[in-house]
Amino acid sequence: KQEVTQIPAALSVPEGENLVLNCSFTDSAIYNLQWFRQDPGKGLTSLLLIQSSQREQTSGRLNASLDKSSGRSTLYIAASQPGDSATYLCAAAQGAAGNKLTFGGGTRVLVKP
Amino acid sequence: EPEVTQTPSHQVTQMGQEVILRCVPISNHLYFYWYRQILGQKVEFLVSFYNNEISEKSEIFDDQFSVERPDGSNFTLKIRSTKLEDSAMYFCASSEQGINEQYFGPGTRLTVT
């Protein structure tokens, strides 16, 4: 059974610092890995999807890496801003159709002005 | 930008009552999902739906749950006889293809009293 873990559970950084968010998964047989942002009491906003055949995916200030063999993905957010404060979730896709997402518990990020 | 919508945003019901949660997925998407998040816990997969049938379901999705696409735009989750432990945020999601990015709605907060 897939287990997805995100450590640390919470992170506080000063504005401008780069953020490094970690995600680990126990079963490397995944179709893709997706990163989401969740604001308090809100839904999930998709940030990046990285396919199992990719090592890296970039969107603006965001960069996600994937190392299937070691069961790890990392989300980098460059030059953090207070608006980046949120909970970041990773989810690994498996299942018969490759679309059953197993989520980590999230990392709650606070960017201080 | 197209988005997944859900109604109602908050539903309060008494134990034993039936509830129907509604979702309108993104119009050209073919795969639909329900997830739930109990307060303070991880987001959990419930069910995926494609071509008018369930393609995968979790152990949580027992006989008390059912899904339906009653017309060309809506996707519903029915809980036949709600229990206190069904209290959670329920998220609908959709994707264009099975292994594509999943887009989530804002959620319906279900409170069972």
mmCIF file of C-alpha atoms in Angstrom:
data_model
loop_
_atom_site.group_PDB
_atom_site.id
_atom_site.type_symbol
_atom_site.label_atom_id
_atom_site.label_comp_id
_atom_site.label_asym_id
_atom_site.label_seq_id
_atom_site.Cartn_x
_atom_site.Cartn_y
_atom_site.Cartn_z
ATOM 1 C CA LYS A 1 0.000 0.000 0.000
ATOM 2 C CA GLN A 2 1.413 3.376 -0.999
ATOM 3 C CA GLU A 3 2.412 5.699 1.818
ATOM 4 C CA VAL A 4 3.297 9.326 1.082
ATOM 5 C CA THR A 5 5.122 11.390 3.678
ATOM 6 C CA GLN A 6 5.982 15.065 3.795
ATOM 7 C CA ILE A 7 8.569 16.333 6.239
ATOM 8 C CA PRO A 8 8.621 18.832 7.836
ATOM 9 C CA ALA A 9 4.961 19.322 8.673
ATOM 10 C CA ALA A 10 5.544 23.069 9.021
ATOM 11 C CA LEU A 11 8.134 25.549 7.839
ATOM 12 C CA SER A 12 8.688 29.247 8.450
ATOM 13 C CA VAL A 13 11.047 31.329 6.302
ATOM 14 C CA PRO A 14 11.767 35.033 5.753
ATOM 15 C CA GLU A 15 10.577 36.589 2.526
ATOM 16 C CA GLY A 16 13.024 36.128 -0.338
ATOM 17 C CA GLU A 17 14.418 32.847 0.877
ATOM 18 C CA ASN A 18 14.110 29.778 -1.374
ATOM 19 C CA LEU A 19 11.723 27.073 -0.190
ATOM 20 C CA VAL A 20 12.529 23.368 -0.391
ATOM 21 C CA LEU A 21 9.615 21.013 0.235
ATOM 22 C CA ASN A 22 10.119 17.275 0.477
ATOM 23 C CA CYS A 23 7.862 14.380 -0.446
ATOM 24 C CA SER A 24 8.662 10.687 -0.123
ATOM 25 C CA PHE A 25 6.679 7.663 -1.271
ATOM 26 C CA THR A 26 7.101 3.986 -0.501
ATOM 27 C CA ASP A 27 6.029 2.407 -3.811
ATOM 28 C CA SER A 28 8.005 3.624 -6.825
ATOM 29 C CA ALA A 29 5.482 2.218 -9.327
ATOM 30 C CA ILE A 30 3.745 5.531 -9.905
ATOM 31 C CA TYR A 31 2.356 7.100 -13.068
ATOM 32 C CA ASN A 32 3.046 10.647 -11.990
ATOM 33 C CA LEU A 33 3.386 12.894 -8.980
ATOM 34 C CA GLN A 34 1.353 16.046 -8.535
ATOM 35 C CA TRP A 35 1.981 19.020 -6.263
ATOM 36 C CA PHE A 36 -0.903 21.084 -4.908
ATOM 37 C CA ARG A 37 -1.383 24.194 -2.858
ATOM 38 C CA GLN A 38 -4.166 24.381 -0.261
ATOM 39 C CA ASP A 39 -5.199 27.595 1.437
ATOM 40 C CA PRO A 40 -7.080 27.342 4.759
ATOM 41 C CA GLY A 41 -10.623 26.063 4.253
ATOM 42 C CA LYS A 42 -10.198 26.002 0.488
ATOM 43 C CA GLY A 43 -9.804 23.490 -2.285
ATOM 44 C CA LEU A 44 -6.625 22.185 -3.843
ATOM 45 C CA THR A 45 -4.888 24.170 -6.565
ATOM 46 C CA SER A 46 -2.711 22.131 -8.888
ATOM 47 C CA LEU A 47 0.820 23.516 -9.157
ATOM 48 C CA LEU A 48 2.824 20.986 -11.135
ATOM 49 C CA LEU A 49 2.524 17.472 -12.457
ATOM 50 C CA ILE A 50 5.660 15.493 -13.110
ATOM 51 C CA GLN A 51 5.318 12.309 -15.143
ATOM 52 C CA SER A 52 7.104 9.156 -14.002
ATOM 53 C CA SER A 53 9.428 9.369 -17.016
ATOM 54 C CA GLN A 54 10.490 12.941 -16.165
ATOM 55 C CA ARG A 55 13.167 14.053 -13.737
ATOM 56 C CA GLU A 56 12.093 17.684 -13.509
ATOM 57 C CA GLN A 57 9.246 20.073 -14.271
ATOM 58 C CA THR A 58 9.244 23.854 -14.045
ATOM 59 C CA SER A 59 6.582 26.538 -13.904
ATOM 60 C CA GLY A 60 7.647 30.100 -13.153
ATOM 61 C CA ARG A 61 9.254 30.198 -9.703
ATOM 62 C CA LEU A 62 8.356 26.552 -9.102
ATOM 63 C CA ASN A 63 10.519 23.583 -9.906
ATOM 64 C CA ALA A 64 9.723 19.983 -9.038
ATOM 65 C CA SER A 65 12.122 17.073 -9.236
ATOM 66 C CA LEU A 66 11.343 13.377 -9.153
ATOM 67 C CA ASP A 67 13.591 10.461 -8.275
ATOM 68 C CA LYS A 68 11.478 7.344 -8.568
ATOM 69 C CA SER A 69 14.224 4.950 -7.568
ATOM 70 C CA SER A 70 14.664 6.615 -4.206
ATOM 71 C CA GLY A 71 10.963 7.418 -3.819
ATOM 72 C CA ARG A 72 11.413 11.161 -3.534
ATOM 73 C CA SER A 73 10.146 14.375 -5.019
ATOM 74 C CA THR A 74 11.175 17.895 -4.113
ATOM 75 C CA LEU A 75 9.355 21.144 -4.801
ATOM 76 C CA TYR A 76 11.529 24.253 -4.967
ATOM 77 C CA ILE A 77 9.962 27.686 -4.736
ATOM 78 C CA ALA A 78 12.388 30.457 -5.592
ATOM 79 C CA ALA A 79 12.407 33.840 -3.887
ATOM 80 C CA SER A 80 9.482 33.175 -1.575
ATOM 81 C CA GLN A 81 6.797 35.808 -1.027
ATOM 82 C CA PRO A 82 4.206 36.196 1.763
ATOM 83 C CA GLY A 83 1.576 35.139 -0.792
ATOM 84 C CA ASP A 84 3.262 31.728 -0.950
ATOM 85 C CA SER A 85 2.081 31.028 2.594
ATOM 86 C CA ALA A 86 -0.160 27.948 2.350
ATOM 87 C CA THR A 87 -0.089 24.184 2.805
ATOM 88 C CA TYR A 88 1.650 22.283 0.030
ATOM 89 C CA LEU A 89 0.562 18.735 -0.713
ATOM 90 C CA CYS A 90 2.129 16.098 -2.904
ATOM 91 C CA ALA A 91 0.196 13.164 -4.330
ATOM 92 C CA ALA A 92 1.394 10.025 -6.091
ATOM 93 C CA ALA A 93 -0.756 8.543 -8.866
ATOM 94 C CA GLN A 94 -1.302 4.813 -9.120
ATOM 95 C CA GLY A 95 -4.188 2.433 -9.703
ATOM 96 C CA ALA A 96 -5.621 0.554 -12.645
ATOM 97 C CA ALA A 97 -6.113 3.740 -14.663
ATOM 98 C CA GLY A 98 -3.133 5.528 -13.153
ATOM 99 C CA ASN A 99 -5.271 8.191 -11.561
ATOM 100 C CA LYS A 100 -5.770 7.199 -7.949
ATOM 101 C CA LEU A 101 -3.943 9.861 -5.957
ATOM 102 C CA THR A 102 -2.401 9.055 -2.592
ATOM 103 C CA PHE A 103 -1.691 12.248 -0.686
ATOM 104 C CA GLY A 104 0.941 13.237 1.799
ATOM 105 C CA GLY A 105 0.006 15.093 4.948
ATOM 106 C CA GLY A 106 1.307 18.398 3.602
ATOM 107 C CA THR A 107 3.857 20.980 4.648
ATOM 108 C CA ARG A 108 2.408 24.186 6.088
ATOM 109 C CA VAL A 109 4.536 27.117 4.928
ATOM 110 C CA LEU A 110 4.660 30.587 6.442
ATOM 111 C CA VAL A 111 6.655 33.247 4.615
ATOM 112 C CA LYS A 112 7.315 36.202 6.910
ATOM 113 C CA PRO A 113 7.542 39.693 5.398
ATOM 114 C CA GLU B 1 -10.219 29.638 -16.975
ATOM 115 C CA PRO B 2 -12.439 26.538 -16.683
ATOM 116 C CA GLU B 3 -12.902 25.244 -13.172
ATOM 117 C CA VAL B 4 -14.621 22.501 -11.219
ATOM 118 C CA THR B 5 -17.587 23.740 -9.213
ATOM 119 C CA GLN B 6 -19.313 22.103 -6.258
ATOM 120 C CA THR B 7 -22.592 22.677 -4.467
ATOM 121 C CA PRO B 8 -23.453 23.215 -1.723
ATOM 122 C CA SER B 9 -20.376 24.705 -0.066
ATOM 123 C CA HIS B 10 -21.593 23.522 3.330
ATOM 124 C CA GLN B 11 -24.222 20.929 4.218
ATOM 125 C CA VAL B 12 -25.420 20.019 7.677
ATOM 126 C CA THR B 13 -27.421 16.829 8.057
ATOM 127 C CA GLN B 14 -28.599 14.512 10.777
ATOM 128 C CA MET B 15 -27.194 11.034 11.255
ATOM 129 C CA GLY B 16 -29.055 8.501 9.124
ATOM 130 C CA GLN B 17 -30.144 10.996 6.502
ATOM 131 C CA GLU B 18 -29.247 10.788 2.814
ATOM 132 C CA VAL B 19 -27.147 13.501 1.241
ATOM 133 C CA ILE B 20 -26.239 14.260 -2.343
ATOM 134 C CA LEU B 21 -23.173 16.303 -3.111
ATOM 135 C CA ARG B 22 -23.009 17.874 -6.540
ATOM 136 C CA CYS B 23 -20.152 18.696 -8.842
ATOM 137 C CA VAL B 24 -19.798 20.163 -12.311
ATOM 138 C CA PRO B 25 -16.478 18.971 -13.772
ATOM 139 C CA ILE B 26 -14.551 20.836 -16.448
ATOM 140 C CA SER B 27 -16.515 20.402 -19.657
ATOM 141 C CA ASN B 28 -14.044 18.493 -21.857
ATOM 142 C CA HIS B 29 -12.808 16.244 -19.082
ATOM 143 C CA LEU B 30 -13.563 12.537 -19.197
ATOM 144 C CA TYR B 31 -12.467 11.312 -15.767
ATOM 145 C CA PHE B 32 -14.136 12.295 -12.534
ATOM 146 C CA TYR B 33 -13.198 11.697 -8.908
ATOM 147 C CA TRP B 34 -14.307 12.143 -5.345
ATOM 148 C CA TYR B 35 -11.894 12.600 -2.456
ATOM 149 C CA ARG B 36 -12.487 13.499 1.144
ATOM 150 C CA GLN B 37 -10.494 15.171 3.872
ATOM 151 C CA ILE B 38 -11.451 14.660 7.493
ATOM 152 C CA LEU B 39 -10.405 17.646 9.578
ATOM 153 C CA GLY B 40 -6.694 17.456 10.372
ATOM 154 C CA GLN B 41 -6.142 14.344 8.253
ATOM 155 C CA LYS B 42 -4.841 13.564 4.784
ATOM 156 C CA VAL B 43 -6.878 13.873 1.617
ATOM 157 C CA GLU B 44 -8.193 10.380 0.792
ATOM 158 C CA PHE B 45 -9.279 8.904 -2.537
ATOM 159 C CA LEU B 46 -12.855 7.630 -2.661
ATOM 160 C CA VAL B 47 -13.714 6.786 -6.252
ATOM 161 C CA SER B 48 -12.875 7.384 -9.903
ATOM 162 C CA PHE B 49 -15.451 7.361 -12.696
ATOM 163 C CA TYR B 50 -15.068 7.049 -16.431
ATOM 164 C CA ASN B 51 -17.397 6.252 -19.294
ATOM 165 C CA ASN B 52 -20.394 6.109 -16.953
ATOM 166 C CA GLU B 53 -18.955 3.546 -14.621
ATOM 167 C CA ILE B 54 -16.717 3.313 -11.588
ATOM 168 C CA SER B 55 -13.151 2.567 -12.650
ATOM 169 C CA GLU B 56 -11.697 2.293 -9.157
ATOM 170 C CA LYS B 57 -12.849 2.717 -5.570
ATOM 171 C CA SER B 58 -11.235 2.667 -2.158
ATOM 172 C CA GLU B 59 -12.156 0.607 0.898
ATOM 173 C CA ILE B 60 -13.911 3.690 2.261
ATOM 174 C CA PHE B 61 -16.356 3.649 -0.655
ATOM 175 C CA ASP B 62 -18.736 1.003 0.674
ATOM 176 C CA ASP B 63 -22.381 0.298 -0.136
ATOM 177 C CA GLN B 64 -23.447 3.510 1.581
ATOM 178 C CA PHE B 65 -21.807 5.522 -1.195
ATOM 179 C CA SER B 66 -22.782 5.829 -4.831
ATOM 180 C CA VAL B 67 -21.861 8.079 -7.729
ATOM 181 C CA GLU B 68 -23.779 9.104 -10.790
ATOM 182 C CA ARG B 69 -23.493 11.278 -13.835
ATOM 183 C CA PRO B 70 -27.181 12.081 -14.266
ATOM 184 C CA ASP B 71 -26.685 14.340 -17.274
ATOM 185 C CA GLY B 72 -23.919 15.714 -19.455
ATOM 186 C CA SER B 73 -22.598 18.134 -16.896
ATOM 187 C CA ASN B 74 -23.218 17.008 -13.309
ATOM 188 C CA PHE B 75 -21.432 14.387 -11.250
ATOM 189 C CA THR B 76 -22.904 13.456 -7.884
ATOM 190 C CA LEU B 77 -21.880 11.611 -4.730
ATOM 191 C CA LYS B 78 -24.688 10.140 -2.655
ATOM 192 C CA ILE B 79 -24.314 8.946 0.909
ATOM 193 C CA ARG B 80 -27.381 6.877 1.758
ATOM 194 C CA SER B 81 -27.366 6.896 5.544
ATOM 195 C CA THR B 82 -24.866 9.341 6.958
ATOM 196 C CA LYS B 83 -22.776 8.587 10.026
ATOM 197 C CA LEU B 84 -20.956 10.975 12.323
ATOM 198 C CA GLU B 85 -17.644 9.810 10.834
ATOM 199 C CA ASP B 86 -18.751 10.945 7.363
ATOM 200 C CA SER B 87 -18.201 14.530 8.501
ATOM 201 C CA ALA B 88 -15.448 15.826 6.231
ATOM 202 C CA MET B 89 -14.641 18.085 3.318
ATOM 203 C CA TYR B 90 -15.556 16.329 0.082
ATOM 204 C CA PHE B 91 -13.663 17.316 -3.033
ATOM 205 C CA CYS B 92 -14.644 16.587 -6.598
ATOM 206 C CA ALA B 93 -11.935 16.510 -9.263
ATOM 207 C CA SER B 94 -11.707 15.922 -12.982
ATOM 208 C CA SER B 95 -9.033 15.229 -15.561
ATOM 209 C CA GLU B 96 -8.908 15.199 -19.311
ATOM 210 C CA GLN B 97 -7.354 11.771 -19.461
ATOM 211 C CA GLY B 98 -6.615 9.217 -16.761
ATOM 212 C CA ILE B 99 -3.002 10.134 -16.190
ATOM 213 C CA ASN B 100 -3.371 13.855 -16.641
ATOM 214 C CA GLU B 101 -3.410 16.589 -14.062
ATOM 215 C CA GLN B 102 -6.436 16.465 -11.761
ATOM 216 C CA TYR B 103 -8.282 19.712 -11.117
ATOM 217 C CA PHE B 104 -10.118 20.024 -7.844
ATOM 218 C CA GLY B 105 -13.236 21.890 -6.887
ATOM 219 C CA PRO B 106 -13.518 24.092 -3.781
ATOM 220 C CA GLY B 107 -15.119 21.308 -1.757
ATOM 221 C CA THR B 108 -18.340 20.696 0.164
ATOM 222 C CA ARG B 109 -18.040 20.672 3.928
ATOM 223 C CA LEU B 110 -20.380 17.971 5.239
ATOM 224 C CA THR B 111 -21.290 18.106 8.899
ATOM 225 C CA VAL B 112 -23.242 15.158 10.314
ATOM 226 C CA THR B 113 -24.870 15.800 13.692
#
